[in-house]
XYZ file of N, CA and C in Angstrom:
540
model
N -1.636 -13.684 10.851
C -0.842 -14.149 11.962
C -1.408 -15.461 12.481
N -1.482 -16.447 11.623
C -2.004 -17.739 12.009
C -1.038 -18.496 12.909
N 0.259 -18.272 12.768
C 1.246 -18.968 13.596
C 1.235 -18.391 15.000
N 1.500 -19.253 15.974
C 1.662 -18.754 17.337
C 3.060 -18.154 17.463
N 3.248 -17.382 18.508
C 4.557 -16.750 18.712
C 5.624 -17.809 18.975
N 5.211 -18.903 19.586
C 6.156 -20.000 19.839
C 6.672 -20.565 18.520
N 5.765 -20.806 17.573
C 6.171 -21.331 16.270
C 7.006 -20.318 15.494
N 6.655 -19.053 15.615
C 7.434 -18.013 14.941
C 8.846 -17.940 15.497
N 8.967 -18.062 16.825
C 10.291 -18.009 17.438
C 11.129 -19.232 17.047
N 10.477 -20.378 16.887
C 11.205 -21.556 16.400
C 11.786 -21.284 15.012
N 10.997 -20.650 14.171
C 11.449 -20.357 12.813
C 12.508 -19.258 12.786
N 12.356 -18.249 13.659
C 13.270 -17.100 13.655
C 14.553 -17.332 14.446
N 14.599 -18.362 15.262
C 15.751 -18.538 16.159
C 17.062 -18.720 15.391
N 17.045 -19.418 14.286
C 18.265 -19.606 13.485
C 18.759 -18.267 12.956
N 17.817 -17.460 12.463
C 18.171 -16.135 11.952
C 18.728 -15.257 13.073
N 18.096 -15.294 14.240
C 18.543 -14.449 15.349
C 19.931 -14.844 15.842
N 20.207 -16.120 15.872
C 21.532 -16.576 16.321
C 22.631 -16.149 15.354
N 22.314 -16.095 14.077
C 23.322 -15.769 13.069
C 23.453 -14.265 12.825
N 22.491 -13.484 13.268
C 22.501 -12.047 12.975
C 23.570 -11.339 13.808
N 24.451 -10.626 13.124
C 25.558 -9.925 13.789
C 25.104 -8.603 14.425
N 23.908 -8.146 14.084
C 23.435 -6.884 14.665
C 23.065 -7.029 16.131
N 22.814 -8.264 16.564
C 22.509 -8.501 17.970
C 23.819 -8.714 18.728
N 24.405 -7.624 19.163
C 25.657 -7.723 19.901
C 25.367 -7.914 21.389
N 26.424 -7.935 22.194
C 26.305 -8.195 23.627
C 25.399 -7.177 24.318
N 25.553 -5.931 23.962
C 24.762 -4.874 24.604
C 23.270 -5.029 24.313
N 22.933 -5.346 23.096
C 21.518 -5.490 22.738
C 20.900 -6.736 23.360
N 21.648 -7.813 23.415
C 21.141 -9.021 24.065
C 20.921 -8.747 25.546
N 21.814 -7.990 26.179
C 21.632 -7.617 27.584
C 20.394 -6.747 27.777
N 20.145 -5.844 26.849
C 18.929 -5.014 26.930
C 17.669 -5.871 26.857
N 17.687 -6.848 25.961
C 16.531 -7.732 25.836
C 16.313 -8.534 27.117
N 17.400 -9.043 27.679
C 17.303 -9.833 28.907
C 16.792 -8.966 30.051
N 17.335 -7.756 30.189
C 16.882 -6.859 31.259
C 15.420 -6.452 31.072
N 14.998 -6.238 29.842
C 13.595 -5.894 29.573
C 12.685 -7.015 30.050
N 13.036 -8.241 29.688
C 12.205 -9.377 30.089
C 12.257 -9.593 31.598
N 13.397 -9.358 32.204
C 13.539 -9.557 33.647
C 12.802 -8.486 34.448
N 12.918 -7.244 34.062
C 12.317 -6.159 34.838
C 10.813 -6.065 34.634
N 10.371 -6.173 33.408
C 8.954 -5.996 33.116
C 8.173 -7.283 33.392
N 8.757 -8.412 33.070
C 8.070 -9.698 33.218
C 8.928 -10.666 34.022
N 9.018 -10.480 35.341
C 9.855 -11.393 36.140
C 9.321 -12.826 36.170
N 8.032 -13.019 35.839
C 7.498 -14.381 35.771
C 8.044 -15.127 34.551
N 8.495 -14.382 33.540
C 9.071 -15.008 32.342
C 10.552 -15.273 32.547
N 11.251 -14.295 33.124
C 12.699 -14.413 33.315
C 13.039 -13.912 34.720
N 13.349 -14.836 35.603
C 13.662 -14.469 36.990
C 15.055 -13.840 37.072
N 15.393 -13.315 38.255
C 16.706 -12.695 38.451
C 17.837 -13.705 38.249
N 17.647 -14.910 38.753
C 18.663 -15.946 38.636
C 18.892 -16.316 37.168
N 17.792 -16.464 36.414
C 17.904 -16.807 34.998
C 18.526 -15.656 34.207
N 18.161 -14.431 34.565
C 18.721 -13.266 33.873
C 20.223 -13.181 34.098
N 20.663 -13.439 35.308
C 22.090 -13.429 35.608
C 22.817 -14.500 34.793
N 22.193 -15.657 34.671
C 22.787 -16.747 33.894
C 22.945 -16.340 32.420
N 21.928 -15.698 31.869
C 21.975 -15.325 30.454
C 22.833 -14.089 30.195
N 23.155 -13.342 31.242
C 23.994 -12.151 31.073
C 25.471 -12.436 31.356
N 25.840 -13.645 31.526
C 27.211 -14.036 31.798
C 28.086 -13.683 30.591
N 29.022 -12.766 30.791
C 29.861 -12.291 29.692
C 30.965 -13.266 29.298
N 31.179 -14.308 30.122
C 32.188 -15.310 29.779
C 31.720 -16.214 28.642
N 30.399 -16.250 28.436
C 29.826 -17.091 27.383
C 29.624 -16.219 26.138
N 29.840 -16.799 24.976
C 29.683 -16.080 23.717
C 28.242 -15.579 23.557
N 28.077 -14.444 22.892
C 26.766 -13.821 22.746
C 25.802 -14.714 21.987
N 26.240 -15.337 20.927
C 25.338 -16.194 20.141
C 24.883 -17.408 20.958
N 25.760 -17.931 21.822
C 25.398 -19.069 22.675
C 24.384 -18.617 23.724
N 24.625 -17.435 24.337
C 23.684 -16.911 25.333
C 22.317 -16.649 24.709
N 22.315 -16.090 23.495
C 21.060 -15.815 22.815
C 20.334 -17.118 22.477
N 21.068 -18.118 22.039
C 20.459 -19.423 21.739
C 19.841 -20.057 22.976
N 20.545 -19.969 24.108
C 20.001 -20.515 25.355
C 18.769 -19.738 25.800
N 18.795 -18.416 25.627
C 17.637 -17.591 25.984
C 16.427 -17.961 25.130
N 16.639 -18.122 23.835
C 15.529 -18.475 22.949
C 14.954 -19.845 23.302
N 15.821 -20.812 23.600
C 15.353 -22.143 24.005
C 14.573 -22.062 25.307
N 15.058 -21.248 26.246
C 14.376 -21.066 27.529
C 12.989 -20.441 27.322
N 12.917 -19.424 26.481
C 11.641 -18.746 26.234
C 10.651 -19.659 25.518
N 11.152 -20.505 24.612
C 10.268 -21.454 23.935
C 9.688 -22.454 24.926
N 10.481 -22.800 25.944
C 9.998 -23.706 26.990
C 8.969 -23.055 27.897
N 9.023 -21.731 28.026
C 8.072 -21.005 28.879
C 6.698 -20.854 28.221
N 6.639 -20.931 26.898
C 5.336 -20.868 26.244
C 5.170 -19.664 25.329
N 3.949 -19.542 24.831
C 3.631 -18.539 23.819
C 3.714 -17.113 24.374
N 3.294 -16.920 25.613
C 3.331 -15.578 26.216
C 4.769 -15.062 26.333
N 5.684 -15.914 26.732
C 7.089 -15.522 26.844
C 7.664 -15.180 25.467
N 7.293 -15.944 24.462
C 7.779 -15.667 23.104
C 7.238 -14.333 22.607
N 5.967 -14.042 22.907
C 5.382 -12.767 22.480
C 6.086 -11.592 23.152
N 6.405 -11.726 24.419
C 7.099 -10.646 25.124
C 8.526 -10.462 24.598
N 9.156 -11.547 24.179
C 10.471 -11.419 23.554
C 10.359 -10.610 22.262
N 9.330 -10.901 21.457
C 9.130 -10.128 20.222
C 8.867 -8.660 20.522
N 8.121 -8.385 21.580
C 7.881 -6.981 21.956
C 9.182 -6.283 22.336
N 9.993 -6.951 23.136
C 11.274 -6.369 23.538
C 12.185 -6.176 22.324
N 12.185 -7.133 21.429
C 13.002 -7.019 20.209
C 12.528 -5.844 19.363
N 11.235 -5.692 19.253
C 10.675 -4.574 18.480
C 11.017 -3.239 19.130
N 11.016 -3.207 20.433
C 11.304 -1.980 21.171
C 12.773 -1.569 21.071
N 13.675 -2.521 21.191
C 15.101 -2.194 21.266
C 15.852 -2.303 19.944
N 15.466 -3.249 19.085
C 16.196 -3.480 17.841
C 15.184 -3.605 16.702
N 14.626 -2.482 16.329
C 13.536 -2.474 15.353
C 13.967 -2.993 13.981
N 15.166 -2.653 13.544
C 15.601 -3.101 12.212
C 15.766 -4.611 12.151
N 16.182 -5.241 13.249
C 16.276 -6.700 13.275
C 14.871 -7.298 13.303
N 13.980 -6.686 14.074
C 12.606 -7.181 14.179
C 11.933 -7.222 12.810
N 12.086 -6.157 12.032
C 11.428 -6.105 10.731
C 12.131 -6.948 9.662
N 13.338 -7.418 9.947
C 14.016 -8.272 8.980
C 13.905 -9.760 9.343
N 13.132 -10.096 10.369
C 12.922 -11.498 10.724
C 12.179 -12.223 9.596
N 12.485 -13.488 9.366
C 11.794 -14.224 8.295
C 10.277 -14.256 8.459
N 9.789 -14.403 9.696
C 8.335 -14.431 9.887
C 7.714 -13.064 9.626
N 8.410 -11.991 9.973
C 7.885 -10.637 9.704
C 7.859 -10.374 8.200
N 8.893 -10.803 7.510
C 8.922 -10.615 6.054
C 7.809 -11.406 5.382
N 7.578 -12.615 5.869
C 6.513 -13.431 5.296
C 5.145 -12.804 5.575
N 4.947 -12.300 6.780
C 3.674 -11.654 7.115
C 3.469 -10.385 6.304
N 4.533 -9.644 6.098
C 4.421 -8.404 5.330
C 4.080 -8.697 3.875
N 4.643 -9.774 3.341
C 4.393 -10.107 1.938
C 3.015 -10.714 1.714
N 2.441 -11.300 2.754
C 1.142 -11.960 2.578
C 0.055 -11.251 3.374
N 0.054 -9.927 3.343
C -0.964 -9.173 4.068
C -2.335 -9.402 3.456
N -3.337 -9.327 4.295
C -4.705 -9.439 3.838
C -5.068 -8.171 3.068
N -5.466 -8.283 1.811
C -5.724 -7.076 1.017
C -6.916 -6.273 1.523
N -7.794 -6.881 2.315
C -8.936 -6.131 2.833
C -8.550 -5.239 4.004
N -7.650 -5.712 4.847
C -7.276 -4.903 6.002
C -6.139 -3.938 5.693
N -5.239 -4.306 4.806
C -4.137 -3.444 4.420
C -4.079 -3.372 2.901
N -4.753 -2.411 2.289
C -4.715 -2.361 0.824
C -3.326 -2.030 0.320
N -2.908 -2.770 -0.669
C -1.592 -2.527 -1.259
C -1.667 -1.316 -2.168
N -0.597 -0.619 -2.213
C -0.548 0.566 -3.053
C -0.194 0.124 -4.467
N -1.116 0.356 -5.373
C -0.881 0.025 -6.768
C -0.389 1.276 -7.474
N 0.709 1.152 -8.132
C 1.219 2.297 -8.865
C 0.584 2.305 -10.240
N -0.229 3.310 -10.450
C -0.901 3.448 -11.725
C -0.453 4.740 -12.368
N -0.426 4.684 -13.675
C -0.050 5.886 -14.404
C -1.316 6.454 -15.005
N -1.678 7.649 -14.575
C -2.867 8.304 -15.092
C -2.458 9.212 -16.239
N -2.955 8.899 -17.421
C -2.633 9.691 -18.595
C -3.812 10.608 -18.854
N -3.608 11.882 -18.622
C -4.667 12.846 -18.870
C -4.679 13.292 -20.323
N -3.519 13.380 -20.913
C -3.419 13.811 -22.291
C -2.230 13.099 -22.905
N -2.492 12.315 -23.923
C -1.403 11.558 -24.532
C -0.850 12.233 -25.783
N -1.148 13.505 -25.965
C -0.691 14.197 -27.171
C 0.711 14.777 -27.022
N 1.202 14.879 -25.827
C 2.573 15.318 -25.626
C 2.707 16.781 -25.269
N 3.927 17.199 -25.004
C 4.176 18.566 -24.532
C 3.981 19.627 -25.616
N 4.179 19.286 -26.871
C 4.008 20.285 -27.928
C 2.554 20.723 -28.027
N 1.627 19.779 -27.859
C 0.207 20.119 -27.880
C -0.142 21.039 -26.710
N 0.397 20.718 -25.541
C 0.146 21.554 -24.365
C 0.676 22.966 -24.585
N 1.893 23.084 -25.099
C 2.466 24.410 -25.332
C 1.674 25.185 -26.381
N 1.179 24.498 -27.402
C 0.365 25.152 -28.409
C -0.931 25.693 -27.826
N -1.613 24.883 -27.036
C -2.865 25.326 -26.408
C -2.607 26.456 -25.422
N -1.535 26.327 -24.677
C -1.217 27.361 -23.695
C -0.896 28.688 -24.383
N -0.172 28.631 -25.479
C 0.170 29.882 -26.173
C -1.067 30.520 -26.797
N -2.010 29.723 -27.294
C -3.261 30.275 -27.818
C -4.044 30.957 -26.701
N -4.097 30.313 -25.529
C -4.824 30.894 -24.407
C -4.163 32.186 -23.943
N -2.840 32.228 -23.887
C -2.134 33.445 -23.480
C -2.347 34.533 -24.522
N -2.303 34.173 -25.787
C -2.538 35.151 -26.847
C -3.932 35.742 -26.773
N -4.915 34.910 -26.547
C -6.289 35.416 -26.425
C -6.440 36.309 -25.209
N -5.790 35.953 -24.120
C -5.865 36.780 -22.919
C -5.216 38.136 -23.156
N -4.079 38.145 -23.845
C -3.419 39.417 -24.145
C -4.273 40.276 -25.085
N -4.876 39.651 -26.086
C -5.753 40.393 -26.993
C -6.946 40.984 -26.241
N -7.512 40.218 -25.373
C -8.650 40.707 -24.594
C -8.233 41.883 -23.708
N -7.072 41.731 -23.066
C -6.593 42.771 -22.152
C -6.301 44.073 -22.898
N -5.611 43.975 -24.016
C -5.221 45.185 -24.743
C -6.325 45.714 -25.659
N -7.334 44.944 -25.971
C -8.403 45.434 -26.840
C -9.287 46.442 -26.125
N -9.307 46.459 -24.842
C -10.090 47.425 -24.076
C -9.439 48.798 -24.080
N -8.152 48.851 -24.360
C -7.450 50.130 -24.303
C -7.336 50.728 -25.690
N -6.173 51.155 -26.095
C -5.966 51.941 -27.305
C -5.931 51.134 -28.594
N -5.747 49.826 -28.539
C -5.596 49.029 -29.743
C -6.977 48.717 -30.304
N -7.283 49.216 -31.502
C -8.591 48.964 -32.103
C -8.583 47.730 -32.975
N -7.431 47.343 -33.484
C -7.344 46.164 -34.333
C -7.403 44.869 -33.539
N -7.324 44.964 -32.221
C -7.345 43.775 -31.376
C -8.657 43.046 -31.471
N -9.747 43.766 -31.556
C -11.042 43.104 -31.627
C -11.214 42.397 -32.975
N -10.640 42.963 -34.035
C -10.708 42.296 -35.335
C -9.878 41.010 -35.320
N -8.715 41.073 -34.681
C -7.877 39.876 -34.586
C -8.585 38.809 -33.755
N -9.329 39.251 -32.754
C -10.085 38.309 -31.940
C -11.178 37.655 -32.772
N -11.785 38.409 -33.667
C -12.782 37.855 -34.564
C -12.167 36.849 -35.526
N -10.938 37.101 -35.961
C -10.262 36.172 -36.846
C -9.864 34.891 -36.106
N -9.600 35.012 -34.815
C -9.232 33.843 -34.020
C -10.406 32.893 -33.870
N -11.603 33.383 -34.043
C -12.793 32.562 -33.883
C -13.009 31.604 -35.043
N -12.265 31.726 -36.114
C -12.504 30.907 -37.292
C -12.328 29.411 -37.027
N -11.360 29.032 -36.215
C -11.083 27.609 -36.000
C -11.773 27.024 -34.788
N -12.696 27.740 -34.167
C -13.316 27.263 -32.939
C -14.701 26.675 -33.203
N -15.278 26.061 -32.193
C -16.620 25.485 -32.304
C -17.646 26.601 -32.387
N -18.883 26.245 -32.677
C -19.919 27.220 -32.977
C -20.203 28.164 -31.811
N -20.333 27.639 -30.584
C -20.645 28.496 -29.434
C -19.527 29.496 -29.168
N -18.275 29.026 -29.233
C -17.140 29.912 -29.002
C -17.041 30.948 -30.115
N -17.344 30.550 -31.346
C -17.328 31.496 -32.461
C -18.351 32.598 -32.251
N -19.554 32.219 -31.810
C -20.603 33.213 -31.602
C -20.206 34.237 -30.549
N -19.584 33.765 -29.467
C -19.177 34.674 -28.402
C -18.096 35.619 -28.895
N -17.093 35.079 -29.581
C -16.002 35.937 -30.043
C -16.465 36.909 -31.130
N -17.311 36.451 -32.018
C -17.809 37.353 -33.067
C -18.699 38.431 -32.450
N -19.519 38.067 -31.463
C -20.347 39.056 -30.777
C -19.477 40.116 -30.111
N -18.353 39.656 -29.504
C -17.455 40.598 -28.840
C -16.816 41.545 -29.855
N -16.442 41.030 -31.022
C -15.827 41.902 -32.027
C -16.838 42.901 -32.582
N -18.099 42.470 -32.754
C -19.129 43.405 -33.229
C -19.384 44.497 -32.207
N -19.347 44.143 -30.922
C -19.505 45.147 -29.857
C -18.377 46.152 -29.915
N -17.163 45.652 -30.161
C -16.011 46.537 -30.227
C -16.077 47.483 -31.413
N -16.637 47.012 -32.535
C -16.744 47.858 -33.704
C -17.813 48.936 -33.534
N -18.842 48.670 -32.730
C -19.919 49.625 -32.512
C -19.492 50.769 -31.608
N -18.473 50.595 -30.826
C -18.044 51.642 -29.871
C -17.488 52.821 -30.540
């Protein structure tokens, strides 16, 4: 936010005058906000002048912006506050707000980087194969404790394609089952 509010209002005034979302009611809300909260910025007489319904809304808004620019940076900042309070969608679509949003300091506001984390690039068939082996082993383990005696032998056969430590555990389990 290197620009002062006065400079920002100079840049945004063209956009504000052309924006159709700022209708008569919203401009009146802005004027009343500045008049009631900050009478040193906008006196009753000035507020009445800017609320004259005989004058077109864009002309009244242009005169208000010129008046606020003449009052200084504090008046411009309070106008931005009132705009943010009453017409948030217009406030966030101002050219200076868009520029500030696009050029944020990466240290104070880290940008969200969309990264794709690939945990397994082998695809769904590999996952289903591993999952079915795990379910099969769990079922064999569960049913081998009961009436099925061939389950422990099948578990021993399943150990053929595994690493050495897993083979030792499964073969030990099958030998235990045969001793019972």
